[in-house]
Amino acid sequence: MTVQLIVTRPRAQCAAWLARLAALGVDAAALPLIEILPARDAGPVHAAWTGLPDTDLAVFVSPNAVEQFFARAEGAGWPPGTLAACVGPGSAQALLEHGVPADRIVQPAADAASLDSEHLWARLEPRRDWAGARVLVLRGDGGREWLAERLAQAGAQVQAVTVYHRTGPRLDAAEQALLARVQADPAGHAWLFSSAEAVGHLQGLALAGQRAIATHPRIAEAARAAGFAPVVLARPDPEAVTRALKGL
């Protein structure tokens, strides 16, 4: 029986994921459960670009942070002395596409147990003495503070800049019809979650027994709490997700 994978990533990322999954032989469809919009106040984003040459490290929390930050670049290039850090391959690829040299990008090791702040810090901590370093954390409205706290404890001057904000899903007619088909035929579908917030946007739907793939243990916990079962873990790349789907 063919199982269709439901990709719930933000709309701007879905097309690339669907193309890569299709190349791997996966039947997939997009159902964006988070909408990404520009920062409500563009002033801090412009100020971050102005000060970027004097910044030692810019941490991008997601591909959305990369896209929204570079949308305000206004022709500016990446300063040669600034490192760019991220937790996943999608963000790293987006940085490369926006001209950040590969040797300036820091991310978790290829064989890291999971792609998260903890494994990113394992690569950053030994790279230099962080006392006095100037660090930008480029993120959405809110988010996990763990990495910023580690950097601050190491003596860095850390500034968080909101470069985008998230809203709930705004499904068009075709996407609403897809959601109805998934609800009517749970055995024929599996969900892919890269955000616990996306899981929360399904609150109120009958989810018990629907299968899911999660890209981090915290997201898996949220999916199980919402009623998904079974829930399996996979790294956030199409090849790993394809293997996990076959396992389901």
Coordinates of C-alpha atoms in Angstrom, one line a residue:
M1 CA 0.0 0.0 0.0
T2 CA 1.4 3.4 -1.0
V3 CA 1.5 5.9 1.9
Q4 CA 1.5 9.6 1.2
L5 CA 3.8 11.7 3.4
I6 CA 2.3 15.0 4.6
V7 CA 5.0 17.7 4.8
T8 CA 4.0 20.3 7.4
R9 CA 7.0 22.7 7.0
P10 CA 6.4 26.4 6.3
R11 CA 5.2 27.1 2.8
A12 CA 8.5 28.5 1.5
Q13 CA 10.3 25.3 2.3
C14 CA 7.7 22.8 1.0
A15 CA 8.5 22.9 -2.7
A16 CA 12.1 21.9 -2.3
W17 CA 11.2 19.2 0.1
L18 CA 8.6 17.8 -2.2
A19 CA 11.0 17.8 -5.1
R20 CA 13.7 16.0 -3.2
L21 CA 11.3 13.4 -1.8
A22 CA 9.8 12.8 -5.3
A23 CA 13.4 12.1 -6.5
L24 CA 13.6 9.5 -3.8
G25 CA 10.4 7.9 -4.9
V26 CA 8.2 9.2 -2.0
D27 CA 4.7 10.4 -2.7
A28 CA 4.4 13.6 -0.6
A29 CA 2.1 16.5 -0.3
A30 CA 2.4 19.9 1.4
L31 CA 0.2 21.0 4.3
P32 CA 2.0 24.0 5.8
L33 CA 1.0 24.2 9.4
I34 CA 3.0 27.4 10.2
E35 CA 3.0 30.6 8.3
I36 CA 6.2 32.7 8.3
L37 CA 5.9 36.5 8.0
P38 CA 8.5 39.3 8.1
A39 CA 9.4 40.8 11.5
R40 CA 6.8 43.3 12.7
D41 CA 9.7 45.8 13.3
A42 CA 12.3 45.9 10.6
G43 CA 14.5 48.4 12.5
P44 CA 16.5 45.8 14.6
V45 CA 17.0 43.7 11.5
H46 CA 18.5 46.6 9.6
A47 CA 20.7 47.4 12.6
A48 CA 21.9 43.8 12.7
W49 CA 23.0 44.1 9.1
T50 CA 24.8 47.4 9.8
G51 CA 26.7 45.9 12.7
L52 CA 27.4 42.5 11.1
P53 CA 31.0 43.3 10.2
D54 CA 31.7 43.8 13.9
T55 CA 29.9 40.6 14.9
D56 CA 31.9 37.5 15.6
L57 CA 29.0 35.0 15.3
A58 CA 25.5 35.1 13.9
V59 CA 23.3 32.1 14.9
F60 CA 20.4 31.3 12.6
V61 CA 17.7 29.2 14.3
S62 CA 16.1 27.9 11.1
P63 CA 16.0 28.3 7.3
N64 CA 13.2 30.8 7.9
A65 CA 15.7 33.0 9.9
V66 CA 18.2 32.8 7.0
E67 CA 15.6 33.8 4.4
Q68 CA 14.1 36.6 6.3
F69 CA 17.4 38.0 7.4
F70 CA 18.8 38.0 3.9
A71 CA 15.6 39.5 2.6
R72 CA 16.8 42.7 4.4
A73 CA 20.4 42.6 3.1
E74 CA 19.9 45.4 0.6
G75 CA 23.0 44.3 -1.4
A76 CA 25.2 43.7 1.6
G77 CA 27.6 40.7 1.4
W78 CA 28.7 38.4 4.2
P79 CA 31.6 39.9 6.2
P80 CA 34.7 37.7 6.0
G81 CA 35.3 37.7 9.8
T82 CA 31.8 36.6 10.9
L83 CA 30.9 33.0 11.6
A84 CA 27.4 31.8 10.7
A85 CA 26.0 29.0 12.9
C86 CA 22.9 26.8 12.4
V87 CA 21.6 23.5 13.6
G88 CA 20.4 21.8 10.4
P89 CA 21.4 21.1 6.8
G90 CA 18.5 23.1 5.5
S91 CA 19.8 26.3 7.2
A92 CA 23.3 25.5 6.1
Q93 CA 22.2 25.1 2.5
A94 CA 20.3 28.4 2.6
L95 CA 23.4 30.1 4.0
L96 CA 25.5 28.8 1.1
E97 CA 22.9 29.9 -1.4
H98 CA 23.0 33.4 0.0
G99 CA 26.8 33.6 -0.4
V100 CA 28.1 32.6 3.0
P101 CA 31.4 30.7 2.5
A102 CA 31.3 27.1 3.6
D103 CA 34.3 27.6 5.9
R104 CA 32.4 30.2 7.8
I105 CA 29.4 28.0 8.5
V106 CA 29.4 26.0 11.8
Q107 CA 26.8 23.2 12.3
P108 CA 26.5 20.0 14.3
A109 CA 28.8 17.1 13.3
A110 CA 27.5 15.0 10.4
D111 CA 27.3 12.0 12.8
A112 CA 25.7 13.9 15.7
A113 CA 23.0 12.0 17.5
S114 CA 20.5 14.8 16.8
L115 CA 20.6 18.3 15.2
D116 CA 20.0 20.8 18.0
S117 CA 21.5 23.5 20.1
E118 CA 23.4 21.1 22.3
H119 CA 25.2 19.5 19.4
L120 CA 25.9 22.9 17.8
W121 CA 27.4 24.1 21.0
A122 CA 29.7 21.1 21.0
R123 CA 31.2 22.5 17.8
L124 CA 31.2 26.1 18.8
E125 CA 32.6 25.9 22.4
P126 CA 36.1 24.7 21.4
R127 CA 36.4 27.0 18.4
R128 CA 37.5 30.0 20.3
D129 CA 37.5 31.9 23.6
W130 CA 34.0 33.4 23.6
A131 CA 34.7 36.0 26.4
G132 CA 33.9 39.4 24.9
A133 CA 32.6 38.0 21.6
R134 CA 29.7 39.7 19.9
V135 CA 27.0 37.3 19.0
L136 CA 23.7 37.7 17.2
V137 CA 20.9 35.2 17.6
L138 CA 18.6 35.6 14.6
R139 CA 15.2 34.0 15.3
G140 CA 11.4 34.2 15.2
D141 CA 9.3 35.7 17.9
G142 CA 10.4 33.6 20.9
G143 CA 12.2 30.3 20.9
R144 CA 14.6 28.2 22.9
E145 CA 17.2 30.2 24.9
W146 CA 19.6 27.3 25.7
L147 CA 22.4 28.2 23.2
A148 CA 22.2 31.9 24.0
E149 CA 22.6 31.1 27.7
R150 CA 25.6 28.9 27.1
L151 CA 27.3 31.7 25.0
A152 CA 26.5 34.3 27.7
Q153 CA 27.9 32.0 30.4
A154 CA 31.1 31.8 28.3
G155 CA 31.4 35.6 28.4
A156 CA 29.9 36.5 25.0
Q157 CA 27.7 39.6 24.5
V158 CA 24.6 38.0 23.1
Q159 CA 21.8 40.0 21.3
A160 CA 18.6 38.3 20.1
V161 CA 17.0 39.8 17.0
T162 CA 13.6 38.9 15.8
V163 CA 13.8 38.5 12.0
Y164 CA 10.4 36.9 11.4
H165 CA 7.2 35.9 13.2
R166 CA 5.0 32.9 13.0
T167 CA 1.3 32.6 12.7
G168 CA -1.1 29.6 12.5
P169 CA -1.9 27.9 9.2
R170 CA -3.8 29.6 6.5
L171 CA -4.9 26.7 4.4
D172 CA -6.3 27.2 0.9
A173 CA -9.1 25.2 -0.5
A174 CA -6.8 22.5 -1.9
E175 CA -5.0 22.2 1.4
Q176 CA -8.2 21.9 3.4
A177 CA -9.3 19.2 1.0
L178 CA -6.0 17.4 1.6
L179 CA -6.5 17.6 5.4
A180 CA -10.0 16.1 5.0
R181 CA -8.6 13.2 2.9
V182 CA -6.0 12.5 5.6
Q183 CA -8.6 12.5 8.3
A184 CA -10.8 10.1 6.2
D185 CA -7.9 7.7 5.4
P186 CA -5.3 7.8 8.2
A187 CA -3.8 4.5 7.1
G188 CA -2.9 5.9 3.7
H189 CA -0.9 8.8 5.2
A190 CA 2.0 9.7 7.5
W191 CA 2.9 13.1 8.9
L192 CA 6.3 14.8 8.9
F193 CA 6.8 17.3 11.7
S194 CA 9.8 19.6 12.1
S195 CA 8.1 21.7 14.8
A196 CA 6.2 21.0 18.0
E197 CA 4.2 24.2 17.2
A198 CA 3.0 22.7 14.0
V199 CA 1.6 19.7 16.0
G200 CA -0.2 22.1 18.3
H201 CA -2.0 23.7 15.3
L202 CA -3.8 20.3 14.8
Q203 CA -5.4 20.5 18.2
G204 CA -9.1 19.5 18.1
L205 CA -8.7 17.0 15.3
A206 CA -8.9 13.2 15.7
L207 CA -5.3 12.2 15.6
A208 CA -5.2 8.9 17.6
G209 CA -3.5 6.2 15.6
Q210 CA -2.2 8.5 12.9
R211 CA 1.5 7.8 12.1
A212 CA 4.2 10.5 12.2
I213 CA 7.9 11.2 11.7
A214 CA 9.5 13.8 13.9
T215 CA 12.9 15.5 13.4
H216 CA 13.7 15.9 17.1
P217 CA 12.8 14.1 20.4
R218 CA 10.9 17.1 21.7
I219 CA 8.8 17.2 18.6
A220 CA 8.2 13.5 18.9
E221 CA 7.0 14.0 22.5
A222 CA 4.5 16.6 21.3
A223 CA 3.2 14.4 18.6
R224 CA 2.7 11.4 21.0
A225 CA 1.0 13.7 23.4
A226 CA -1.4 14.8 20.6
G227 CA -2.3 11.2 19.9
F228 CA 0.0 10.2 17.0
A229 CA 1.2 6.6 17.1
P230 CA 3.5 5.3 16.2
V231 CA 6.0 8.3 16.1
V232 CA 9.5 7.7 14.8
L233 CA 12.5 9.9 14.7
A234 CA 14.5 11.0 11.7
R235 CA 17.2 13.6 10.9
P236 CA 15.8 16.6 9.1
D237 CA 16.9 15.6 5.6
P238 CA 14.8 13.8 2.9
E239 CA 17.0 10.7 2.8
A240 CA 16.6 10.0 6.5
V241 CA 12.9 10.8 6.3
T242 CA 12.5 8.4 3.4
R243 CA 14.2 5.6 5.5
A244 CA 11.9 6.4 8.4
L245 CA 8.8 6.3 6.2
K246 CA 9.7 2.9 5.0
G247 CA 10.2 1.8 8.6
L248 CA 6.6 2.9 9.4

